[in-house]
XYZ file of N, CA and C in Angstrom:
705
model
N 43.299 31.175 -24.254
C 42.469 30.312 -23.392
C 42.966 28.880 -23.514
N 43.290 28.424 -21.962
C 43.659 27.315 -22.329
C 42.362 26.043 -22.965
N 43.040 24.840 -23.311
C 42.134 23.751 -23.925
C 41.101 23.152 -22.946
N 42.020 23.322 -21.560
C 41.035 22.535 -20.593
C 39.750 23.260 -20.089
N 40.391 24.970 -20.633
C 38.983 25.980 -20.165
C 37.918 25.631 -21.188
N 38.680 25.647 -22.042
C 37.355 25.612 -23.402
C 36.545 24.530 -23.428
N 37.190 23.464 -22.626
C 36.513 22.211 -22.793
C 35.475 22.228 -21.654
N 35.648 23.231 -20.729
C 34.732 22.896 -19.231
C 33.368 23.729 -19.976
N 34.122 25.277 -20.804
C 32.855 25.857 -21.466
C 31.743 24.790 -22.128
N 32.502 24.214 -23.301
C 31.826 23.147 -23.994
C 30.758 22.476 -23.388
N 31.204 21.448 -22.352
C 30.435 20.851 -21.114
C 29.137 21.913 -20.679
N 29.465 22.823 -20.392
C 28.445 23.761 -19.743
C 27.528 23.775 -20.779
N 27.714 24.501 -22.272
C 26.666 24.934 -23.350
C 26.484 23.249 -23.835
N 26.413 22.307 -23.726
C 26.228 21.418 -24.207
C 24.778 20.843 -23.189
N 25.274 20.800 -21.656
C 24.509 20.529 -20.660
C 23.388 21.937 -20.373
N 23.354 22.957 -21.082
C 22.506 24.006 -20.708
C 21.771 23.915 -21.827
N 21.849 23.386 -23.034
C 21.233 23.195 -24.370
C 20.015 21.892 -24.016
N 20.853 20.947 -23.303
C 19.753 19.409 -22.863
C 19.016 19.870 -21.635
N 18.724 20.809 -20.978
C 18.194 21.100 -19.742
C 18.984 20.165 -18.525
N 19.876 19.746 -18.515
C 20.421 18.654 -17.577
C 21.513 19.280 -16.489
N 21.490 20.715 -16.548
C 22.413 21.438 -15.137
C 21.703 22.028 -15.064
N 21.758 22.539 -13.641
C 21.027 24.105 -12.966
C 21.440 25.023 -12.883
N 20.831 25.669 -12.931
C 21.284 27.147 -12.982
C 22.569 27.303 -11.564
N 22.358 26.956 -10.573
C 23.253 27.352 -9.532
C 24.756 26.173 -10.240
N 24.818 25.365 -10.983
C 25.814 24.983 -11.466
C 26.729 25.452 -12.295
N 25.686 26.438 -13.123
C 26.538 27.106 -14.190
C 26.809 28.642 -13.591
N 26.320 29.266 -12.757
C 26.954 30.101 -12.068
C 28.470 29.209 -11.483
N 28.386 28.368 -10.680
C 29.337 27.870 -10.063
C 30.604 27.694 -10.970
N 30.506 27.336 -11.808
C 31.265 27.007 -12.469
C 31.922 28.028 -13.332
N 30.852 29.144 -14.066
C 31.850 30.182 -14.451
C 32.412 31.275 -13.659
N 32.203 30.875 -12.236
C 32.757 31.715 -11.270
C 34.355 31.447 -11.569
N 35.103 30.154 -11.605
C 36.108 29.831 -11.570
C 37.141 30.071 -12.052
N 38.322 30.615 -11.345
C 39.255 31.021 -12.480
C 39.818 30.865 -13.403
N 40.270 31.497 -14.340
C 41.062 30.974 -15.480
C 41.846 29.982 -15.714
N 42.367 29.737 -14.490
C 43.923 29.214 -14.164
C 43.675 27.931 -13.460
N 42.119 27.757 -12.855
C 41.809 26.631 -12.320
C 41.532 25.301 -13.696
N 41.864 23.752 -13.266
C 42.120 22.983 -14.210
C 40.428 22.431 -14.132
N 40.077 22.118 -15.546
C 38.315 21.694 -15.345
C 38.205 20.549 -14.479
N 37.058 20.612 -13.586
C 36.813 19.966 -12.999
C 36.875 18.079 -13.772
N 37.419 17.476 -12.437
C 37.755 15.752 -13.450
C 36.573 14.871 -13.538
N 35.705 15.315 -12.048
C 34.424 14.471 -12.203
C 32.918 15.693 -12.582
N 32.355 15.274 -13.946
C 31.282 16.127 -13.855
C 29.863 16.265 -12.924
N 29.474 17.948 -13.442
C 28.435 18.308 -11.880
C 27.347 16.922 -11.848
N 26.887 16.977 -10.537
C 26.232 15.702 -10.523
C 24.649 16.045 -11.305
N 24.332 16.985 -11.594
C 23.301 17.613 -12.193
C 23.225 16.938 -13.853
N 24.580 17.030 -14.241
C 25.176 17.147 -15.646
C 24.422 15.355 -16.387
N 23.880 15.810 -17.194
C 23.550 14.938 -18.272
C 24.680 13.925 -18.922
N 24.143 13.141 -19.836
C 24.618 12.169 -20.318
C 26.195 13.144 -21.613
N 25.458 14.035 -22.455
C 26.031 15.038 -22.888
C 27.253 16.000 -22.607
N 26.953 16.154 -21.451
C 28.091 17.191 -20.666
C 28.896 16.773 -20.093
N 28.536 15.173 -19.327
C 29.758 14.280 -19.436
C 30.720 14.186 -20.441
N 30.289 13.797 -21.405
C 31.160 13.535 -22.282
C 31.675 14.162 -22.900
N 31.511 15.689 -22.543
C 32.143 17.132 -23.073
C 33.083 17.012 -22.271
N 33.193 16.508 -21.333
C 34.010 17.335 -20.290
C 35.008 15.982 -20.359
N 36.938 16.978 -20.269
C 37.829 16.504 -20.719
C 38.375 15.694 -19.454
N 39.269 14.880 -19.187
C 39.832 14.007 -17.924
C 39.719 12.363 -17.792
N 39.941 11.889 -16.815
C 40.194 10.446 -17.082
C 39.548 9.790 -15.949
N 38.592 11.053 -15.505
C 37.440 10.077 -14.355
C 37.079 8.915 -15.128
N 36.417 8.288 -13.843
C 36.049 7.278 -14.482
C 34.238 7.501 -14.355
N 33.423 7.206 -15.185
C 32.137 7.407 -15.719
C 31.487 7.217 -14.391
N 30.699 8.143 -14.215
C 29.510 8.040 -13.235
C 28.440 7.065 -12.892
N 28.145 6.014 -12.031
C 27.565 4.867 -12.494
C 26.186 5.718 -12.608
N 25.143 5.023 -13.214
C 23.508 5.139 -13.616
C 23.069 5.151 -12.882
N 22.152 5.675 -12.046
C 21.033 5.319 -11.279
C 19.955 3.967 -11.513
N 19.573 3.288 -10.591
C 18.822 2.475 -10.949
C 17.348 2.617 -12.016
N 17.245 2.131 -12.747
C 16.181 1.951 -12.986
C 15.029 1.776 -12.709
N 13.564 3.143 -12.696
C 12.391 2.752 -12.112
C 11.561 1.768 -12.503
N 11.113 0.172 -11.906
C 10.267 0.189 -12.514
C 9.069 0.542 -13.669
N 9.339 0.035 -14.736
C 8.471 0.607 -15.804
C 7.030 0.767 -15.737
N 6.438 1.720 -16.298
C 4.900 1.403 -15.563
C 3.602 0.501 -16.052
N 3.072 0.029 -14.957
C 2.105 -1.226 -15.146
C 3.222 -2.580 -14.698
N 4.374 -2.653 -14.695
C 4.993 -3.685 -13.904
C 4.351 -3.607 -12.441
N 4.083 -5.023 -11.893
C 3.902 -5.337 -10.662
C 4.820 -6.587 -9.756
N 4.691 -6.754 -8.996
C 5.341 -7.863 -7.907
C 4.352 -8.779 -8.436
N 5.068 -10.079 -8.679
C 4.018 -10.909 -9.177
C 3.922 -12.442 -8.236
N 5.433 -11.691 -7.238
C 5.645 -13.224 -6.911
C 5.012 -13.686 -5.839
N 4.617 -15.128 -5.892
C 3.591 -16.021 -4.579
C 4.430 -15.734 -3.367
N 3.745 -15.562 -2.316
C 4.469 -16.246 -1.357
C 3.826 -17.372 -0.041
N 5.226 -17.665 0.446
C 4.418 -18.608 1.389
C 4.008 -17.703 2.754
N 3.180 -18.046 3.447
C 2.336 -17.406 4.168
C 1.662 -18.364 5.281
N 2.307 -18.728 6.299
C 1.750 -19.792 7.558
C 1.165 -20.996 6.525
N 2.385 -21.575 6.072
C 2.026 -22.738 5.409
C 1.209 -22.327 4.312
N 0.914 -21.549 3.394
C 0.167 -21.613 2.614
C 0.420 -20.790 1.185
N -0.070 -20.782 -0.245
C 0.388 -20.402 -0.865
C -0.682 -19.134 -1.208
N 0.082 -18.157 -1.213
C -1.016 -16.629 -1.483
C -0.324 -15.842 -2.763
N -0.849 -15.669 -3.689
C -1.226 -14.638 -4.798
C -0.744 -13.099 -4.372
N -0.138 -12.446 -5.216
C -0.158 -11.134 -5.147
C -1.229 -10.437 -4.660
N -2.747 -10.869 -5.490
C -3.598 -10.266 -5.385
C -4.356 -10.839 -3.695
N -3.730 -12.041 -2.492
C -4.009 -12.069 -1.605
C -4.974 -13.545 -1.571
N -4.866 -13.823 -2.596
C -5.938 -15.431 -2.869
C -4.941 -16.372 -2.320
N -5.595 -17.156 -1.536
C -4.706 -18.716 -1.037
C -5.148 -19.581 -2.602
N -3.450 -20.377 -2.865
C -3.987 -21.029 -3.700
C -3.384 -22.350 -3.402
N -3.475 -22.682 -2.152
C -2.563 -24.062 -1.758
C -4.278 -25.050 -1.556
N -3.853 -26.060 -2.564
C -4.901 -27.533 -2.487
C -5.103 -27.746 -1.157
N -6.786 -28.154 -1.007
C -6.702 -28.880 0.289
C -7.944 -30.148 -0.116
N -8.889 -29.898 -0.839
C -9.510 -31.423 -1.284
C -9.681 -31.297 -2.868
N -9.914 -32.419 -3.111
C -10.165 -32.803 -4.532
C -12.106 -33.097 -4.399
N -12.922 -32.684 -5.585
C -14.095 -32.572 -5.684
C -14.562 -32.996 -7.123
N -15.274 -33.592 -7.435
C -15.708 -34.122 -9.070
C -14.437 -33.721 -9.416
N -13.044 -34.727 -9.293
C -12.227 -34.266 -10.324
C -10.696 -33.596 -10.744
N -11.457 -32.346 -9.338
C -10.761 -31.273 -9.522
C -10.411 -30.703 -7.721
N -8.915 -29.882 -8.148
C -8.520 -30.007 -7.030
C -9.454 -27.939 -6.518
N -9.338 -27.815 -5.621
C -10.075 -26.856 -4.514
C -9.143 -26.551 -3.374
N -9.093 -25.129 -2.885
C -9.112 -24.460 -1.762
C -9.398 -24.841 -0.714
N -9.113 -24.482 0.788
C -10.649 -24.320 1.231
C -10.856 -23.299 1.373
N -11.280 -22.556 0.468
C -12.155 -21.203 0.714
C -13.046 -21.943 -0.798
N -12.668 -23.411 -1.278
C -13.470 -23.296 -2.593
C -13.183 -22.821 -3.931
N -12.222 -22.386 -4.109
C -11.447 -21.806 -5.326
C -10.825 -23.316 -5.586
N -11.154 -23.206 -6.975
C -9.862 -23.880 -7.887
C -8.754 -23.986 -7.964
N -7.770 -24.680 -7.964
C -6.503 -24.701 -7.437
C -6.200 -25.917 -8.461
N -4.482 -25.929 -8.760
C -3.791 -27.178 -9.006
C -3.102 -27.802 -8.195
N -2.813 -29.160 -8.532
C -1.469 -29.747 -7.829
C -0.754 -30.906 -8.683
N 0.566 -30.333 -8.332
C 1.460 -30.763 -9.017
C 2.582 -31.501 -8.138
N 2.493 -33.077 -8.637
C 3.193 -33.922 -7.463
C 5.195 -34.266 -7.847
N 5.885 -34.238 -7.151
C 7.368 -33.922 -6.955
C 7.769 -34.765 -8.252
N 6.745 -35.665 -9.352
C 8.115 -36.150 -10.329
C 6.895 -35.475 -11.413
N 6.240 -34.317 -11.417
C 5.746 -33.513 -12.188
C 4.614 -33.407 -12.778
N 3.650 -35.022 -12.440
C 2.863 -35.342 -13.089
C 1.728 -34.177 -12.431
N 0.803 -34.172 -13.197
C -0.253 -32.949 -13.134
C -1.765 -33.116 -13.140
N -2.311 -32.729 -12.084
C -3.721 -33.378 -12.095
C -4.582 -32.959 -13.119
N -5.297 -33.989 -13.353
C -5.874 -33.815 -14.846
C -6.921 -32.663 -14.975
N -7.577 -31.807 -14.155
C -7.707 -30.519 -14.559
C -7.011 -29.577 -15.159
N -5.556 -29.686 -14.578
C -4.864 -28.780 -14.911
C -4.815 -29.015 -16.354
N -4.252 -30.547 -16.636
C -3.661 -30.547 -18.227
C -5.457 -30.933 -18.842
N -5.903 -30.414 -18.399
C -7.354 -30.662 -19.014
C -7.504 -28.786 -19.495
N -6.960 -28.321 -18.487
C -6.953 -26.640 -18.907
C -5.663 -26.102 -19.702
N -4.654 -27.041 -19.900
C -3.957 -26.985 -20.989
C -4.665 -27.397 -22.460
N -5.324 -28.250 -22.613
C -6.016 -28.360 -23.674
C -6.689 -27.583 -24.241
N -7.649 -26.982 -23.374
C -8.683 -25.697 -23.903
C -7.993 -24.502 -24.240
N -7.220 -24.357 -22.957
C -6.671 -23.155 -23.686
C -5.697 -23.265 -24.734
N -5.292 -24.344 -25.286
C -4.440 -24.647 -26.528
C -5.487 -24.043 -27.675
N -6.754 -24.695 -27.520
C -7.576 -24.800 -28.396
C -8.162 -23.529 -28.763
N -8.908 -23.051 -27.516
C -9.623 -21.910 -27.391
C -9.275 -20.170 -27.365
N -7.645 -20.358 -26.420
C -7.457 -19.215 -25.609
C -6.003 -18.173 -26.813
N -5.055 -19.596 -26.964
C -3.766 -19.376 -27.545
C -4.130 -18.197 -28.924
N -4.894 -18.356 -29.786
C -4.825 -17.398 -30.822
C -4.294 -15.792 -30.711
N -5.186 -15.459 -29.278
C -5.373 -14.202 -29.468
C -4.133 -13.881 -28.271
N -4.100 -14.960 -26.967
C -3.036 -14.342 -25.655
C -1.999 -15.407 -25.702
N -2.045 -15.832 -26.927
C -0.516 -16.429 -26.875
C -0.319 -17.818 -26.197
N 0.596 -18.091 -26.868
C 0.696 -19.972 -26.103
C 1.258 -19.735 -25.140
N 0.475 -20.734 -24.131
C 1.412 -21.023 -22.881
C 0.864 -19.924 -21.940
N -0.167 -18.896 -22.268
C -0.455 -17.908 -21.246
C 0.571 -16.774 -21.439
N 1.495 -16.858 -22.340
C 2.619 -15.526 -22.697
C 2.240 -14.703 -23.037
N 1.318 -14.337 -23.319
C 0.791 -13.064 -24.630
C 0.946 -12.728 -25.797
N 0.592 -11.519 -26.107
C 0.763 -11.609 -27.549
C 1.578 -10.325 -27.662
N 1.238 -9.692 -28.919
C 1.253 -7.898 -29.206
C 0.195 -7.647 -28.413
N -1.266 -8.169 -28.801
C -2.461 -7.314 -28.873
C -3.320 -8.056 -27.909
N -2.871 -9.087 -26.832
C -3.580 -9.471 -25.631
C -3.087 -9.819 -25.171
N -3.111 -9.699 -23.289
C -1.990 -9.989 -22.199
C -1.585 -11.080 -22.159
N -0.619 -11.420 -21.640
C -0.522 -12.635 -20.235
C -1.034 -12.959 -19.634
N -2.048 -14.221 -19.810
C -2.822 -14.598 -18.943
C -2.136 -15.106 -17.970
N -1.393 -15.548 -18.029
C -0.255 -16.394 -16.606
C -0.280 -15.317 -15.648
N -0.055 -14.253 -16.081
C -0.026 -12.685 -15.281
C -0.942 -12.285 -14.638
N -2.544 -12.166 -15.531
C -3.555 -11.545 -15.003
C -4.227 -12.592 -14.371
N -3.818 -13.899 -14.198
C -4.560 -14.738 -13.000
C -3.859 -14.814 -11.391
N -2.527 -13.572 -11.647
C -1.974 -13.712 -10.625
C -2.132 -12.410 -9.637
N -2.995 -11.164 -10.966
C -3.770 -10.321 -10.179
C -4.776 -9.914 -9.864
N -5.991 -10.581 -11.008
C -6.937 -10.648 -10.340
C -7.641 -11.837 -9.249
N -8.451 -11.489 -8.930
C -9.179 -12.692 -7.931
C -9.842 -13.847 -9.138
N -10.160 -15.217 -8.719
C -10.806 -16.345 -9.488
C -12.130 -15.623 -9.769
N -13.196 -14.643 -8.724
C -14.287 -14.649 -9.842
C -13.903 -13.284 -10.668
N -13.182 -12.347 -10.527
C -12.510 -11.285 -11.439
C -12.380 -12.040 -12.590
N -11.487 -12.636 -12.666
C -11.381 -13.816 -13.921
C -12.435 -14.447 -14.579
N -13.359 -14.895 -13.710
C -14.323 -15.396 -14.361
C -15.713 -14.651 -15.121
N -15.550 -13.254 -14.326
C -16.444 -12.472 -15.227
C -15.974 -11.860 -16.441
N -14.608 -11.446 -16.397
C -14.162 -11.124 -18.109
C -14.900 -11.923 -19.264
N -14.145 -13.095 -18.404
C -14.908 -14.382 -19.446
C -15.724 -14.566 -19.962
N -16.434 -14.649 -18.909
C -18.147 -14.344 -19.428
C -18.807 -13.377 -19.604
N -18.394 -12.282 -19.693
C -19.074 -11.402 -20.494
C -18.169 -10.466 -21.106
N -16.891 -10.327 -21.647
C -15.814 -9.920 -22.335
C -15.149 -8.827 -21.826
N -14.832 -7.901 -22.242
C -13.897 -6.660 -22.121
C -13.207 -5.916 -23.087
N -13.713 -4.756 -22.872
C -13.086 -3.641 -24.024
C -12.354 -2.656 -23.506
N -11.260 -2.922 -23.856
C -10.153 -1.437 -23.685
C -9.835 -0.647 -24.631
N -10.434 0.959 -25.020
C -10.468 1.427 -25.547
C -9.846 2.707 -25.178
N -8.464 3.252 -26.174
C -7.690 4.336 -25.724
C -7.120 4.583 -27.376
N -6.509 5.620 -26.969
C -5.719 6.253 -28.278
C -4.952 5.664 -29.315
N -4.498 4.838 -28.708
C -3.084 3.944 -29.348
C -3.829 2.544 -29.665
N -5.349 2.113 -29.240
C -6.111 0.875 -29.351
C -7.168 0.878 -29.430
N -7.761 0.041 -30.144
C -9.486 -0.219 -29.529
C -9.444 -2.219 -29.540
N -8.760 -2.602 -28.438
C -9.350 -3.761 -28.051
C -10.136 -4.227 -27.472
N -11.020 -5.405 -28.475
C -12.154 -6.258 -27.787
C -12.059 -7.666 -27.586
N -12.382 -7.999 -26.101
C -11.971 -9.233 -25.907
C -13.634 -9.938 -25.760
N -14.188 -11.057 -26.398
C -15.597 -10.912 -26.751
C -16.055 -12.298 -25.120
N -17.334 -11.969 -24.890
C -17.558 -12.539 -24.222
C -17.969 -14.042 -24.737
N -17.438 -14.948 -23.183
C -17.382 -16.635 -23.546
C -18.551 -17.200 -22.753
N -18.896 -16.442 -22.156
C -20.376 -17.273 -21.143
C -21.248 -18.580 -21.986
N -21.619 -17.891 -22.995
C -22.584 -19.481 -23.564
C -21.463 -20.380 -24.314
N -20.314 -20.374 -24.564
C -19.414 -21.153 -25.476
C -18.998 -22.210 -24.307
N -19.650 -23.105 -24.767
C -19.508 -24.299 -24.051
C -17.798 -24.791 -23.471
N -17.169 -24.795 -24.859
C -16.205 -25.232 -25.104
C -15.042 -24.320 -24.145
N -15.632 -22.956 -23.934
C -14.863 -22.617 -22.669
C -15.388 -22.852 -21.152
N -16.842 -22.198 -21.434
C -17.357 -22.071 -19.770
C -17.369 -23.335 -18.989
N -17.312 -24.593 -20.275
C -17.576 -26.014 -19.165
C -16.275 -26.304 -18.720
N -15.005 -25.210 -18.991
C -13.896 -26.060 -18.822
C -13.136 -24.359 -17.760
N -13.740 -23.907 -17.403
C -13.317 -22.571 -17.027
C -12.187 -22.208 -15.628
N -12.761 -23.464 -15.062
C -12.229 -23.746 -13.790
C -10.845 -24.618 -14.625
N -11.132 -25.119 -15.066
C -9.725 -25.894 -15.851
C -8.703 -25.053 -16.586
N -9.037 -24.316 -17.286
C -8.470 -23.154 -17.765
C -7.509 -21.851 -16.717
N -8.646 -22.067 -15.561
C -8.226 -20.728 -14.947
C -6.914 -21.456 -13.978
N -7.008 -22.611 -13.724
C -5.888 -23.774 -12.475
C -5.023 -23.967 -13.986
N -4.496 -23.973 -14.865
C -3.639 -24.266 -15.701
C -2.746 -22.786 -15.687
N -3.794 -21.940 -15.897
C -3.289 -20.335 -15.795
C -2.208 -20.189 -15.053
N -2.801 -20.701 -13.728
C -2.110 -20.379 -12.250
C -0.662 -21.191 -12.073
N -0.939 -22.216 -12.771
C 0.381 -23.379 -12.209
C 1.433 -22.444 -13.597
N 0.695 -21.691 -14.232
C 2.101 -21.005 -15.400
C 2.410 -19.936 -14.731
N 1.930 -19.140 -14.247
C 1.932 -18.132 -13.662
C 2.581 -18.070 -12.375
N 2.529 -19.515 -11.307
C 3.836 -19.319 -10.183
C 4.809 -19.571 -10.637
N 4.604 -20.516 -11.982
C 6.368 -20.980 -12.115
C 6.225 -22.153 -11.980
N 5.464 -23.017 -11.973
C 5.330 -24.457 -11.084
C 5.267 -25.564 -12.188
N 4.492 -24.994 -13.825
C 4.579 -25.980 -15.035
C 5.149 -25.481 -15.813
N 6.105 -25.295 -16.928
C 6.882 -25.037 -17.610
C 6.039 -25.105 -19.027
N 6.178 -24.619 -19.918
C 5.922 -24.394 -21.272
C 5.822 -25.553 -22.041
N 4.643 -25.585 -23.075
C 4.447 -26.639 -23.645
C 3.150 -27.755 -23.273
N 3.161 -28.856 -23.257
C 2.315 -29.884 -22.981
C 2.708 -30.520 -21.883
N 2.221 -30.831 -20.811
C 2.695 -31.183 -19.520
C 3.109 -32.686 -19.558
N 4.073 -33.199 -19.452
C 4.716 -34.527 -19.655
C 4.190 -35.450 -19.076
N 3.433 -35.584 -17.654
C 3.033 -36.646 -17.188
C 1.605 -35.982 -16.552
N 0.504 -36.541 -16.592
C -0.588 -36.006 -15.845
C -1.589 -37.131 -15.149
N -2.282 -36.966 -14.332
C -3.259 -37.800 -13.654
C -4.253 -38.994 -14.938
N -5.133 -39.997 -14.647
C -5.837 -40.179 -15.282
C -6.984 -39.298 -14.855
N -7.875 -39.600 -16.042
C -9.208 -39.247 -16.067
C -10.068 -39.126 -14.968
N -11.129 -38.618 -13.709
C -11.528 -39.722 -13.338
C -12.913 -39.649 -13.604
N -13.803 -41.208 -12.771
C -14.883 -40.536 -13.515
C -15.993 -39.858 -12.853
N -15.585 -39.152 -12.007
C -15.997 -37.899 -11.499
C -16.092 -36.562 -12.165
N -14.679 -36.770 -12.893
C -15.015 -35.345 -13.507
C -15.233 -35.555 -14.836
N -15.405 -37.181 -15.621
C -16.158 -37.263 -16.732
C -17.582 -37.274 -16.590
N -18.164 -37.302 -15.561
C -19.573 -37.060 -15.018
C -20.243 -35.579 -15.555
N -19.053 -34.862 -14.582
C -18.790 -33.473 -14.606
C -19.139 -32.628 -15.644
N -18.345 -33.100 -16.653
C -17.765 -32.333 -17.783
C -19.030 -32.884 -18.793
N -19.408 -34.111 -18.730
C -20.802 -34.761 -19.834
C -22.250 -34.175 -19.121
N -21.902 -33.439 -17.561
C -23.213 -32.852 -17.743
C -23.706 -31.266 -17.869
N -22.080 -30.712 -17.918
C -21.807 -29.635 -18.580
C -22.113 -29.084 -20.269
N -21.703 -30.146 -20.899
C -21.464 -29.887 -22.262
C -22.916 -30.532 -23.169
N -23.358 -31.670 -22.255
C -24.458 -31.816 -22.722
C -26.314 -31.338 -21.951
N -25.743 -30.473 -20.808
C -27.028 -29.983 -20.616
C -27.720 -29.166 -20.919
């Protein structure tokens, strides 16, 4: 028997051992005569294994693409008749400022961030809290952790009050491999008065629009939303 037969055998019991040929392949193949030279490119059926059994100077089969892994989503904004929309379908393009803070018009919270970077002071007002408040458990910057998401992420799929009810009243995911509890923030001042600030800091990490860290230049104060915020924390 020649070397090149033995080597096509090889290929076959190697690829019939990994489940990675079919049956109509390995008929096909030991149909073939003795005298025929092993095939140069392997069956397209043939595994990672039976490739590399099999003798010749093809050149390697490229990979198939890669599926999406699961729970990956499309995360990216787009523009939309002038306007900026969310995966999850939320406009999040500014149209007035209110005690403070910038707004929708549908009324949602929103940031804005002007062309030499500086950042309206909600936003880096919701960099603060969540430095303070949020970072322990989901990570600085809205990155995550091991053991709690990306918030940059999950403000880009759920809706603003989706978001805001976790918050306030927590969330437990409980499965085989976990039992996480994320505890509810409704009476904690120190988040709920700043929630809308928190959730527009989220968002500007989450298109891509503020970069990591402490935001370099931001709005002043004003005192609209020190009004705001003193009749929040002290009512």
């Amino acid at each position: 028997m020649t070397s090149k037969m033995t080597a096509s055998l090889m290929a076959i019991c190697i690829a019939c051992a990994t489940g990675a040929i079919t049956q109509t392949a390995i008929a096909q193949t030991a149909a073939e005569p003795a005298t025929e030279p092993a095939a140069e490119t392997p069956p397209a059926q043939a595994g990672a294994g039976a490739a590399a059994a099999t003798s010749g100077d093809a050149a390697p089969q490229a990979a198939p693409a890669a599926a999406p892994a699961a729970g990956e989503e499309d995360l990216e904004v787009k523009a939309e008749g002038g306007k900026l929309v969310l995966p999850n379908g939320q406009d999040i393009t500014p149209d007035r400022m209110e005690n403070g803070r910038w707004y929708t018009a549908e009324d949602i919270p929103t940031f804005k961030i002007a062309e030499d970077g500086t950042v309206d002071y909600a936003t880096f007002s919701g960099y603060r809290r969540y430095s303070a408040e949020c970072h322990v458990c989901h990570g600085p910057d809205g990155e995550g952790s091991t053991y709690a998401p990306a918030l940059k992420n999950s403000v880009l799929k759920l809706d603003y009050y989706g978001f805001q009810e976790i918050v306030a009243s927590g969330k437990q995911d409980v499965n085989t491999a976990a039992n996480l509890v994320m505890p509810a923030f409704g009476t904690n001042k120190n988040v709920w008065c700043y929630i809308d600030d928190i959730y527009v800091y989220l968002l500007a990490r989450g298109v891509g629009d503020l970069p990591r860290g402490r935001p370099a230049k931001k709005e002043s104060k004003s005192d609209e939303f020190t009004a705001q915020e003193d009749s929040c924390m002290n009512g």
